[in-house]
């Protein structure tokens, strides 16, 4: 591949291409309790990041141990994650990004999906596709991010695998089973890998380690009859004939366009079927390709460095209001000390970033497209900011999402109003919450995607800004950003709906809806007004 250098000549940058081809940057999406932590743990086991599973979280208790990954208890009782983990797997280098789940589900969860090249969707086979997963699929598909699916917990009583496939098909359009379970629950005997034409036999109780699996090549091998019994072997063959004919063949282009997902079955707890997914991921999931900027499409193979901020995380050193800005590298090579341009404020900085390799935070010497680097941020970096080696670019598609919960903030000490506002603007710039100021009064409304963020705000205001607050419920269910090309209609809308209008921290007009019914009615009544559920930074 040829790239243009500073003099406008083209030459091959084979090292850059090699580094790009090796990388797989992905996140796991799932509904709480589907098994995201468990599978992460097994993936880290295969990536040699941990030596024994069970170290991410000690079972049966809330005590999180050493590993810095996911759900790890921090001093303030807030679950803040390292967000990214890099490790090698076979010939690839994997960047696994955390998508905060459970109660710490937030805009960060959604926005992380803007920084990945593919997703692993984990489904609890007893429950099928659940709410949260559906929301995350929606975001992923908007961005045409390819999805690999893992149907988990086959060691339990689950729904019929065909029913699950049909549900997946309904959400994504098409699916191709790659592995297929032989029985489930107490009668779970193994997995047949359709593409490899091999069966691996299941034995419970080995979930904490990588074990040697018993492989039987060829579905019609009589060893299979001996291993699982003649009747079950014949049933499996019949079932597979049906399955292979009923679902489309795997098509790489459809997968890359997010129109088809390869489906794997297994049990994360039993560490069974997980390496099949990793093999699928390294084989099919795309390396970094390109990102759309407002000005042009930026290819990963371009020699000049560029990247965007998708997350800002509060650092432990809260006395200094220190934060790490997470940058997804889009193109070129990062080198420690290189000069990069903070495009929004047009300031050149000498880059001194950190990377997160195998769970440890280290100074980044070099990094490539697909990698995530962290820059210390003392308040000048915002979500959505672009860094380049000079070119004025702004990467698009790093939005704010309409809040799903809203509460009114009340100060315990009323004199601290100014301080509170400054602090809230600061926190909203990190992107986990949004603030809205109604046009008609001096209230301050906080909006979030997950309710834990409200507790995080209380804690951080107290510790970092010395401001104490409490929340009051308000009659609001969500917010929409308002725009119209017709200024007369917009004025009319504003006059009639003043009581429901507010400005967000960026001064953008928003409609605070008391109910979904109300929102739908107002939409019908004002067809010239656009109600957006996302807003670009
Ligand atoms: P999450 O991060 O998606 O929320 O899910 P997590 O991995 O924490 O898993 C949720 C529960 O499901 C855990 O049980 C976990 O052990 C269990 N689990 C995950 N994968 C499997 C599987 O393949 N088979 C079975 N049978 N269970 C599985 P828990 O009792 O809630 O927690 P714990 O005490 O075991 O940690």
Coordinates of C-alpha atoms and ligand atoms in Angstrom, one line a residue:
X1 CA 0.0 0.0 0.0
X2 CA 1.3 3.5 -0.8
X3 CA 1.0 6.6 1.4
X4 CA 1.8 10.2 0.7
X5 CA 4.7 11.6 2.7
X6 CA 5.4 15.3 3.5
X7 CA 6.9 16.0 0.1
X8 CA 3.8 14.6 -1.6
X9 CA 5.6 11.5 -2.9
X10 CA 4.2 8.1 -2.3
X11 CA 6.0 5.3 -0.7
X12 CA 5.2 2.1 1.1
X13 CA 5.1 2.3 4.9
X14 CA 5.2 -1.4 5.4
X15 CA 5.7 -1.2 9.1
X16 CA 2.6 0.9 9.6
X17 CA 0.5 -1.4 7.4
X18 CA 1.8 -4.4 9.3
X19 CA 1.0 -2.9 12.7
X20 CA -2.5 -1.9 11.5
X21 CA -3.2 -5.4 10.1
X22 CA -2.3 -6.9 13.4
X23 CA -4.7 -4.9 15.5
X24 CA -8.2 -5.8 16.5
X25 CA -10.0 -3.2 18.6
X26 CA -13.3 -4.3 20.1
X27 CA -15.7 -4.0 23.0
X28 CA -18.1 -6.5 24.6
X29 CA -21.7 -5.5 24.6
X30 CA -24.3 -7.3 26.7
X31 CA -27.2 -7.0 29.2
X32 CA -26.1 -7.1 32.9
X33 CA -25.5 -10.6 34.1
X34 CA -25.2 -12.1 30.6
X35 CA -21.6 -12.9 31.4
X36 CA -19.5 -10.0 30.2
X37 CA -17.1 -10.1 33.2
X38 CA -16.8 -13.8 33.1
X39 CA -15.9 -13.9 29.4
X40 CA -13.6 -10.9 29.7
X41 CA -11.7 -12.9 32.3
X42 CA -11.4 -15.9 30.0
X43 CA -10.3 -13.7 27.1
X44 CA -7.6 -12.3 29.4
X45 CA -6.6 -15.8 30.3
X46 CA -6.1 -16.6 26.6
X47 CA -4.2 -13.3 26.2
X48 CA -1.9 -14.3 29.1
X49 CA -2.9 -11.1 31.0
X50 CA -4.0 -13.2 34.0
X51 CA -2.8 -16.7 34.8
X52 CA -5.9 -18.0 36.5
X53 CA -9.5 -17.0 36.1
X54 CA -11.2 -15.7 39.2
X55 CA -8.8 -12.8 39.7
X56 CA -11.0 -10.1 38.2
X57 CA -13.6 -10.6 40.9
X58 CA -13.6 -13.0 43.7
X59 CA -16.7 -15.1 43.4
X60 CA -19.6 -14.7 45.8
X61 CA -18.5 -11.5 47.3
X62 CA -18.2 -7.9 46.4
X63 CA -14.5 -7.7 47.0
X64 CA -12.6 -7.0 43.8
X65 CA -9.0 -7.9 43.8
X66 CA -5.8 -6.8 42.2
X67 CA -6.6 -6.7 38.5
X68 CA -7.3 -3.1 37.5
X69 CA -10.0 -4.2 35.0
X70 CA -13.8 -3.7 35.2
X71 CA -16.0 -3.3 38.2
X72 CA -13.0 -2.6 40.3
X73 CA -13.8 -0.9 43.5
X74 CA -12.1 2.4 43.9
X75 CA -11.8 4.4 47.1
X76 CA -15.0 6.3 46.6
X77 CA -17.0 3.2 46.1
X78 CA -17.4 4.1 42.5
X79 CA -16.8 1.6 39.8
X80 CA -14.3 3.3 37.5
X81 CA -12.5 1.2 35.0
X82 CA -9.2 1.2 33.3
X83 CA -11.2 1.2 30.1
X84 CA -8.8 -0.5 27.9
X85 CA -6.5 -3.5 27.9
X86 CA -4.0 -4.4 25.2
X87 CA -2.6 -7.9 24.8
X88 CA -1.4 -10.3 22.1
X89 CA -3.4 -13.3 20.8
X90 CA -1.8 -15.5 18.3
X91 CA -0.6 -13.2 15.5
X92 CA -2.8 -10.3 16.5
X93 CA -2.7 -7.5 19.0
X94 CA -6.0 -7.0 20.8
X95 CA -7.3 -3.8 22.2
X96 CA -10.3 -4.7 24.4
X97 CA -12.3 -1.7 25.5
X98 CA -14.6 -1.8 28.5
X99 CA -18.2 -0.7 28.1
X100 CA -19.3 0.1 31.7
X101 CA -22.4 -1.9 32.5
X102 CA -24.8 -2.5 35.4
X103 CA -25.5 0.6 37.4
X104 CA -22.5 2.5 35.9
X105 CA -24.0 2.2 32.5
X106 CA -23.5 5.7 31.0
X107 CA -22.9 7.7 27.9
X108 CA -19.4 6.4 28.2
X109 CA -20.8 3.0 27.4
X110 CA -22.3 4.2 24.2
X111 CA -19.4 6.4 23.2
X112 CA -16.9 3.7 23.7
X113 CA -18.6 2.0 20.7
X114 CA -17.4 4.9 18.6
X115 CA -13.8 3.9 19.3
X116 CA -14.0 0.2 18.3
X117 CA -13.8 -1.6 15.0
X118 CA -16.0 -4.5 16.1
X119 CA -18.1 -5.8 19.0
X120 CA -18.5 -9.1 20.7
X121 CA -22.2 -9.4 21.8
X122 CA -22.8 -11.8 24.7
X123 CA -26.2 -13.2 25.1
X124 CA -27.5 -15.2 28.1
X125 CA -29.0 -18.3 26.4
X126 CA -31.7 -18.6 29.0
X127 CA -32.9 -15.0 28.4
X128 CA -32.2 -14.3 24.8
X129 CA -31.7 -10.8 23.6
X130 CA -32.5 -8.4 26.4
X131 CA -33.2 -4.7 26.6
X132 CA -29.7 -3.2 27.2
X133 CA -28.3 -5.4 24.4
X134 CA -30.9 -4.2 22.0
X135 CA -30.0 -0.6 22.8
X136 CA -26.3 -1.3 22.3
X137 CA -27.0 -3.1 19.0
X138 CA -28.8 -0.1 17.8
X139 CA -25.8 2.2 18.4
X140 CA -23.4 -0.4 16.9
X141 CA -25.5 -0.7 13.8
X142 CA -25.8 3.0 13.3
X143 CA -22.1 3.0 13.0
X144 CA -22.1 -0.2 10.9
X145 CA -19.8 -1.9 13.4
X146 CA -19.5 -5.6 12.8
X147 CA -20.8 -7.8 15.6
X148 CA -19.7 -11.3 16.6
X149 CA -22.1 -13.1 18.8
X150 CA -21.5 -15.4 21.8
X151 CA -24.5 -17.3 23.2
X152 CA -23.5 -18.0 26.8
X153 CA -24.5 -20.3 29.6
X154 CA -25.1 -23.4 27.6
X155 CA -24.3 -25.4 30.8
X156 CA -27.7 -24.2 32.1
X157 CA -31.3 -24.8 31.0
X158 CA -31.7 -22.4 28.1
X159 CA -34.0 -21.5 25.3
X160 CA -33.9 -23.6 22.2
X161 CA -30.7 -22.6 20.3
X162 CA -32.8 -22.1 17.1
X163 CA -35.1 -19.7 18.9
X164 CA -32.1 -17.7 19.9
X165 CA -30.8 -17.6 16.4
X166 CA -34.1 -16.4 15.2
X167 CA -34.1 -13.6 17.8
X168 CA -30.6 -12.6 16.7
X169 CA -31.7 -12.6 13.1
X170 CA -34.6 -10.3 13.9
X171 CA -32.2 -7.8 15.4
X172 CA -29.3 -7.9 13.0
X173 CA -30.8 -9.1 9.8
X174 CA -28.9 -12.3 9.3
X175 CA -26.8 -14.7 11.3
X176 CA -24.6 -17.7 10.6
X177 CA -23.9 -20.2 13.3
X178 CA -20.3 -21.1 13.4
X179 CA -20.4 -23.5 16.4
X180 CA -23.4 -25.5 17.5
X181 CA -24.2 -26.9 20.9
X182 CA -24.6 -30.6 21.5
X183 CA -27.3 -30.6 24.2
X184 CA -27.5 -28.0 26.9
X185 CA -28.0 -27.7 30.7
X186 CA -27.1 -31.0 32.4
X187 CA -27.0 -32.7 29.1
X188 CA -24.5 -30.3 27.5
X189 CA -21.9 -32.5 25.8
X190 CA -19.9 -30.3 23.6
X191 CA -19.7 -28.0 20.6
X192 CA -19.5 -28.8 16.9
X193 CA -17.5 -26.2 14.9
X194 CA -19.2 -26.1 11.5
X195 CA -16.4 -24.5 9.6
X196 CA -13.7 -26.7 11.0
X197 CA -15.9 -29.9 10.9
X198 CA -14.8 -30.8 14.4
X199 CA -16.4 -31.5 17.8
X200 CA -15.0 -30.6 21.1
X201 CA -16.3 -32.4 24.1
X202 CA -17.3 -30.6 27.3
X203 CA -16.2 -31.4 30.8
X204 CA -17.4 -29.2 33.6
X205 CA -15.2 -27.8 36.3
X206 CA -12.3 -26.5 34.3
X207 CA -13.5 -22.9 33.8
X208 CA -10.5 -21.3 35.6
X209 CA -7.9 -22.6 33.2
X210 CA -7.0 -23.3 29.6
X211 CA -7.3 -27.0 29.2
X212 CA -6.6 -29.3 26.4
X213 CA -9.9 -30.1 24.7
X214 CA -10.8 -33.5 23.3
X215 CA -11.3 -32.9 19.6
X216 CA -13.1 -35.3 17.2
X217 CA -12.6 -34.5 13.6
X218 CA -15.4 -35.0 11.2
X219 CA -19.1 -35.0 12.2
X220 CA -19.5 -38.6 10.8
X221 CA -16.6 -40.0 12.7
X222 CA -17.8 -43.0 14.7
X223 CA -15.7 -41.8 17.6
X224 CA -18.4 -39.2 18.1
X225 CA -21.0 -42.0 18.5
X226 CA -18.7 -43.6 21.1
X227 CA -18.1 -40.4 22.9
X228 CA -21.7 -39.1 23.2
X229 CA -23.8 -42.1 22.3
X230 CA -25.2 -43.2 19.0
X231 CA -28.7 -41.6 19.4
X232 CA -27.3 -38.2 20.4
X233 CA -24.7 -38.3 17.6
X234 CA -27.4 -39.0 15.0
X235 CA -29.7 -36.4 16.3
X236 CA -26.8 -33.9 16.2
X237 CA -26.1 -34.8 12.5
X238 CA -29.7 -34.3 11.6
X239 CA -30.0 -31.1 13.4
X240 CA -26.9 -29.8 11.8
X241 CA -28.0 -30.6 8.4
X242 CA -31.1 -28.5 9.1
X243 CA -29.2 -25.7 10.6
X244 CA -26.6 -25.4 7.9
X245 CA -29.3 -25.2 5.2
X246 CA -31.6 -22.9 7.2
X247 CA -29.1 -20.1 7.8
X248 CA -27.0 -18.1 5.2
X249 CA -23.4 -19.0 4.7
X250 CA -20.9 -16.6 6.4
X251 CA -20.3 -13.6 4.1
X252 CA -17.4 -11.3 5.1
X253 CA -18.8 -8.3 3.3
X254 CA -22.2 -8.6 5.0
X255 CA -20.5 -9.1 8.3
X256 CA -18.3 -5.9 7.8
X257 CA -21.5 -4.0 6.9
X258 CA -23.1 -5.1 10.2
X259 CA -25.8 -7.0 8.3
X260 CA -24.8 -10.5 9.4
X261 CA -23.3 -11.8 12.6
X262 CA -21.4 -15.1 13.1
X263 CA -22.8 -16.9 16.2
X264 CA -20.8 -19.0 18.6
X265 CA -22.2 -21.0 21.5
X266 CA -20.5 -22.0 24.8
X267 CA -20.1 -21.3 28.4
X268 CA -17.9 -18.5 29.6
X269 CA -17.9 -19.9 33.2
X270 CA -16.8 -23.3 31.9
X271 CA -14.3 -21.5 29.6
X272 CA -15.7 -23.6 26.8
X273 CA -16.0 -22.2 23.3
X274 CA -14.2 -18.9 24.1
X275 CA -11.1 -19.7 22.1
X276 CA -13.4 -20.3 19.1
X277 CA -14.6 -16.7 19.4
X278 CA -11.1 -15.3 19.7
X279 CA -10.1 -17.3 16.6
X280 CA -13.2 -15.9 14.8
X281 CA -12.4 -12.4 16.0
X282 CA -8.8 -12.5 14.8
X283 CA -9.8 -14.0 11.5
X284 CA -12.9 -12.0 10.6
X285 CA -13.1 -8.8 12.6
X286 CA -11.6 -5.9 10.7
X287 CA -8.3 -4.2 11.6
X288 CA -8.5 -0.4 11.8
X289 CA -9.7 0.9 8.5
X290 CA -10.9 4.5 8.4
X291 CA -12.9 7.2 10.3
X292 CA -15.1 9.9 8.9
X293 CA -14.0 13.4 9.8
X294 CA -16.2 16.4 8.9
X295 CA -13.7 17.4 6.2
X296 CA -12.8 14.0 4.7
X297 CA -12.4 10.3 5.3
X298 CA -9.2 9.5 7.2
X299 CA -7.6 6.2 6.4
X300 CA -5.7 4.3 9.1
X301 CA -2.8 3.9 6.7
X302 CA -2.1 7.6 6.3
X303 CA 1.3 8.4 7.7
X304 CA 0.3 11.4 9.8
X305 CA -1.0 10.8 13.2
X306 CA -4.7 11.6 14.0
X307 CA -7.0 10.6 16.8
X308 CA -10.1 11.6 18.8
X309 CA -11.1 11.7 22.4
X310 CA -14.0 9.4 23.2
X311 CA -13.7 9.3 27.0
X312 CA -12.4 11.3 29.9
X313 CA -11.8 9.6 33.1
X314 CA -11.3 11.1 36.5
X315 CA -7.9 10.2 37.8
X316 CA -7.2 9.1 41.3
X317 CA -5.4 12.3 42.0
X318 CA -8.5 14.3 42.5
X319 CA -6.8 17.1 44.4
X320 CA -5.4 18.3 41.1
X321 CA -8.6 17.7 39.2
X322 CA -6.4 15.5 37.0
X323 CA -8.1 13.5 34.3
X324 CA -7.0 11.1 31.6
X325 CA -8.4 11.8 28.1
X326 CA -8.6 8.6 26.1
X327 CA -7.7 9.0 22.5
X328 CA -8.4 6.4 19.8
X329 CA -5.7 6.6 17.2
X330 CA -7.2 6.8 13.8
X331 CA -4.2 7.1 11.5
X332 CA -0.4 7.3 11.6
X333 CA 2.1 6.5 14.3
X334 CA 2.2 8.0 17.7
X335 CA 5.7 8.6 19.0
X336 CA 6.5 9.8 22.5
X337 CA 7.4 13.5 22.5
X338 CA 6.0 14.2 19.0
X339 CA 4.3 17.5 18.5
X340 CA 0.5 17.2 18.0
X341 CA -2.1 19.8 17.5
X342 CA -5.1 20.1 19.8
X343 CA -7.3 21.2 16.9
X344 CA -10.2 22.8 18.7
X345 CA -8.0 25.3 20.6
X346 CA -5.3 25.3 17.9
X347 CA -2.5 24.5 20.3
X348 CA 0.6 22.4 19.7
X349 CA 1.5 20.1 22.5
X350 CA 4.4 17.7 23.1
X351 CA 2.7 14.4 23.5
X352 CA 3.4 12.4 26.6
X353 CA 0.7 9.7 26.7
X354 CA 0.2 6.5 28.6
X355 CA -0.9 3.2 27.3
X356 CA -2.6 0.3 29.0
X357 CA -0.7 -2.9 28.3
X358 CA -1.8 -6.1 30.0
X359 CA -3.5 -4.2 32.7
X360 CA -0.6 -1.9 33.6
X361 CA -0.4 1.8 32.8
X362 CA 2.8 2.7 31.1
X363 CA 4.3 5.6 29.3
X364 CA 3.6 5.2 25.6
X365 CA 6.7 5.1 23.5
X366 CA 4.8 4.4 20.3
X367 CA 1.3 3.4 19.3
X368 CA -0.6 2.7 16.1
X369 CA -4.1 3.0 14.7
X370 CA -6.6 1.1 16.8
X371 CA -4.6 1.7 19.9
X372 CA -5.9 3.8 22.8
X373 CA -3.6 6.3 24.4
X374 CA -4.3 8.4 27.4
X375 CA -3.3 12.1 27.7
X376 CA -3.3 13.9 31.0
X377 CA -5.9 16.6 30.9
X378 CA -6.0 19.6 33.1
X379 CA -9.3 20.8 31.8
X380 CA -8.4 21.7 28.2
X381 CA -9.5 18.5 26.5
X382 CA -13.2 17.7 25.9
X383 CA -14.9 14.6 24.6
X384 CA -14.9 14.7 20.8
X385 CA -11.7 16.7 20.5
X386 CA -9.4 15.8 17.6
X387 CA -5.6 15.7 17.7
X388 CA -3.6 15.7 14.5
X389 CA -0.1 16.5 13.2
X390 CA -1.3 19.8 11.9
X391 CA -4.3 19.3 9.7
X392 CA -7.5 20.9 10.8
X393 CA -9.8 17.9 11.2
X394 CA -12.8 17.1 13.3
X395 CA -13.8 13.5 13.6
X396 CA -17.6 13.1 13.5
X397 CA -19.9 10.6 15.2
X398 CA -18.9 11.2 18.8
X399 CA -22.2 12.2 20.1
X400 CA -24.0 13.1 23.3
X401 CA -27.0 10.8 23.9
X402 CA -30.4 11.9 25.2
X403 CA -30.5 11.3 28.9
X404 CA -32.8 8.5 30.2
X405 CA -32.9 9.9 33.8
X406 CA -33.2 13.5 34.9
X407 CA -33.0 15.0 38.4
X408 CA -33.0 18.5 39.8
X409 CA -30.0 19.5 41.9
X410 CA -30.5 21.4 45.2
X411 CA -27.5 23.0 47.0
X412 CA -27.1 22.4 50.7
X413 CA -25.4 25.8 50.9
X414 CA -27.2 28.2 48.5
X415 CA -24.2 30.5 48.3
X416 CA -22.2 28.1 46.3
X417 CA -24.3 28.4 43.2
X418 CA -21.5 29.7 41.0
X419 CA -19.1 27.0 42.2
X420 CA -21.7 24.4 41.5
X421 CA -22.3 25.6 38.0
X422 CA -18.6 25.6 37.2
X423 CA -18.2 22.1 38.7
X424 CA -21.1 20.7 36.8
X425 CA -19.9 22.2 33.5
X426 CA -16.5 20.5 34.2
X427 CA -18.2 17.2 34.9
X428 CA -20.4 17.4 31.9
X429 CA -17.4 18.0 29.7
X430 CA -16.2 14.5 30.8
X431 CA -19.3 13.3 29.2
X432 CA -20.9 11.0 31.9
X433 CA -23.7 13.5 32.7
X434 CA -25.3 16.4 31.0
X435 CA -26.7 19.6 32.6
X436 CA -29.7 21.5 31.5
X437 CA -30.7 25.0 32.6
X438 CA -34.4 25.7 32.1
X439 CA -35.3 28.9 30.3
X440 CA -37.9 29.9 32.9
X441 CA -36.1 29.4 36.2
X442 CA -32.7 29.0 37.8
X443 CA -33.0 25.3 38.4
X444 CA -30.1 23.0 37.5
X445 CA -31.1 19.6 36.0
X446 CA -28.7 16.7 35.6
X447 CA -29.4 14.1 32.9
X448 CA -27.7 10.7 32.7
X449 CA -28.0 7.4 30.9
X450 CA -27.5 5.3 34.0
X451 CA -28.6 6.2 37.6
X452 CA -25.2 5.5 39.2
X453 CA -23.9 8.7 37.6
X454 CA -26.1 10.7 40.0
X455 CA -24.2 9.2 42.9
X456 CA -20.9 9.8 41.2
X457 CA -21.8 13.5 40.8
X458 CA -22.7 13.9 44.5
X459 CA -19.4 12.2 45.5
X460 CA -17.3 14.1 43.1
X461 CA -18.9 17.5 43.9
X462 CA -18.2 16.9 47.5
X463 CA -14.7 15.6 47.3
X464 CA -13.3 17.5 44.3
X465 CA -15.2 20.8 44.5
X466 CA -16.3 21.0 48.1
X467 CA -20.0 21.4 47.1
X468 CA -22.8 19.4 48.8
X469 CA -26.0 18.7 47.0
X470 CA -29.1 16.7 47.1
X471 CA -31.5 15.7 44.3
X472 CA -35.1 16.4 43.9
X473 CA -37.2 14.4 41.4
X474 CA -38.6 16.3 38.5
X475 CA -41.4 15.5 36.1
X476 CA -39.2 14.6 33.2
X477 CA -38.4 11.4 31.4
X478 CA -36.0 12.5 28.7
X479 CA -34.6 15.4 26.7
X480 CA -34.3 16.1 23.0
X481 CA -32.2 18.7 21.2
X482 CA -34.2 21.1 19.2
X483 CA -33.5 22.6 15.8
X484 CA -35.4 24.0 12.9
X485 CA -34.6 25.6 9.6
X486 CA -37.7 27.7 9.9
X487 CA -36.9 30.4 12.4
X488 CA -40.5 31.7 12.6
X489 CA -41.8 28.2 13.5
X490 CA -38.9 27.8 16.0
X491 CA -39.9 31.1 17.7
X492 CA -43.6 29.9 17.8
X493 CA -42.5 26.6 19.3
X494 CA -40.3 28.4 21.9
X495 CA -43.2 30.7 22.9
X496 CA -45.6 27.8 23.3
X497 CA -43.3 25.4 25.1
X498 CA -41.2 27.7 27.2
X499 CA -41.9 25.8 30.4
X500 CA -40.3 22.7 29.0
X501 CA -37.3 24.3 27.3
X502 CA -33.7 24.4 28.7
X503 CA -30.2 25.0 27.5
X504 CA -27.5 22.3 27.9
X505 CA -23.9 23.2 28.9
X506 CA -23.0 24.1 25.4
X507 CA -26.0 26.5 25.1
X508 CA -28.0 24.1 22.9
X509 CA -31.8 24.4 23.1
X510 CA -33.4 21.2 24.5
X511 CA -36.9 20.1 25.2
X512 CA -37.4 18.4 28.5
X513 CA -40.2 15.9 28.1
X514 CA -42.4 14.9 31.0
X515 CA -43.6 11.7 29.3
X516 CA -43.0 9.9 26.0
X517 CA -46.6 10.6 25.2
X518 CA -46.1 14.3 25.6
X519 CA -43.0 14.1 23.4
X520 CA -44.8 12.4 20.7
X521 CA -47.7 14.8 20.8
X522 CA -45.4 17.9 20.6
X523 CA -43.6 16.3 17.7
X524 CA -46.9 15.8 15.9
X525 CA -48.0 19.4 16.6
X526 CA -44.7 20.9 15.4
X527 CA -43.7 19.0 12.3
X528 CA -41.2 21.8 11.3
X529 CA -39.2 21.2 14.5
X530 CA -36.5 18.5 14.7
X531 CA -36.2 16.6 17.9
X532 CA -32.7 14.9 18.1
X533 CA -31.9 12.1 20.5
X534 CA -28.2 12.6 19.9
X535 CA -26.1 15.7 19.5
X536 CA -22.6 15.8 18.0
X537 CA -19.9 17.4 20.1
Ligands
LIG1 P1 -22.0 -9.4 33.6 O1 -20.5 -8.9 33.7 O2 -22.4 -9.4 32.2 O3 -22.9 -8.7 34.5 O4 -22.0 -10.9 34.1 P2 -21.0 -11.8 35.0 O5 -19.9 -12.2 34.1 O6 -20.8 -11.1 36.3 O7 -22.0 -13.0 35.2 C1 -23.2 -13.0 35.8 C2 -23.5 -14.3 36.5 O8 -23.6 -15.3 35.5 C3 -22.4 -14.7 37.5 O9 -23.0 -15.4 38.5 C4 -21.6 -15.6 36.6 O10 -20.8 -16.6 37.4 C5 -22.7 -16.3 35.8 N1 -22.2 -16.9 34.6 C6 -21.4 -16.3 33.6 N2 -21.2 -17.1 32.6 C7 -21.8 -18.3 32.9 C8 -21.9 -19.6 32.3 O11 -21.4 -19.8 31.2 N3 -22.6 -20.5 32.9 C9 -23.2 -20.3 34.1 N4 -23.9 -21.3 34.7 N5 -23.1 -19.1 34.8 C10 -22.4 -18.1 34.2 P3 -23.3 -14.8 39.9 O12 -23.8 -15.9 40.8 O13 -24.2 -13.6 39.7 O14 -22.0 -14.2 40.4 P4 -20.7 -15.0 41.0 O15 -20.9 -15.1 42.4 O16 -20.7 -16.3 40.3 O17 -19.6 -14.1 40.6

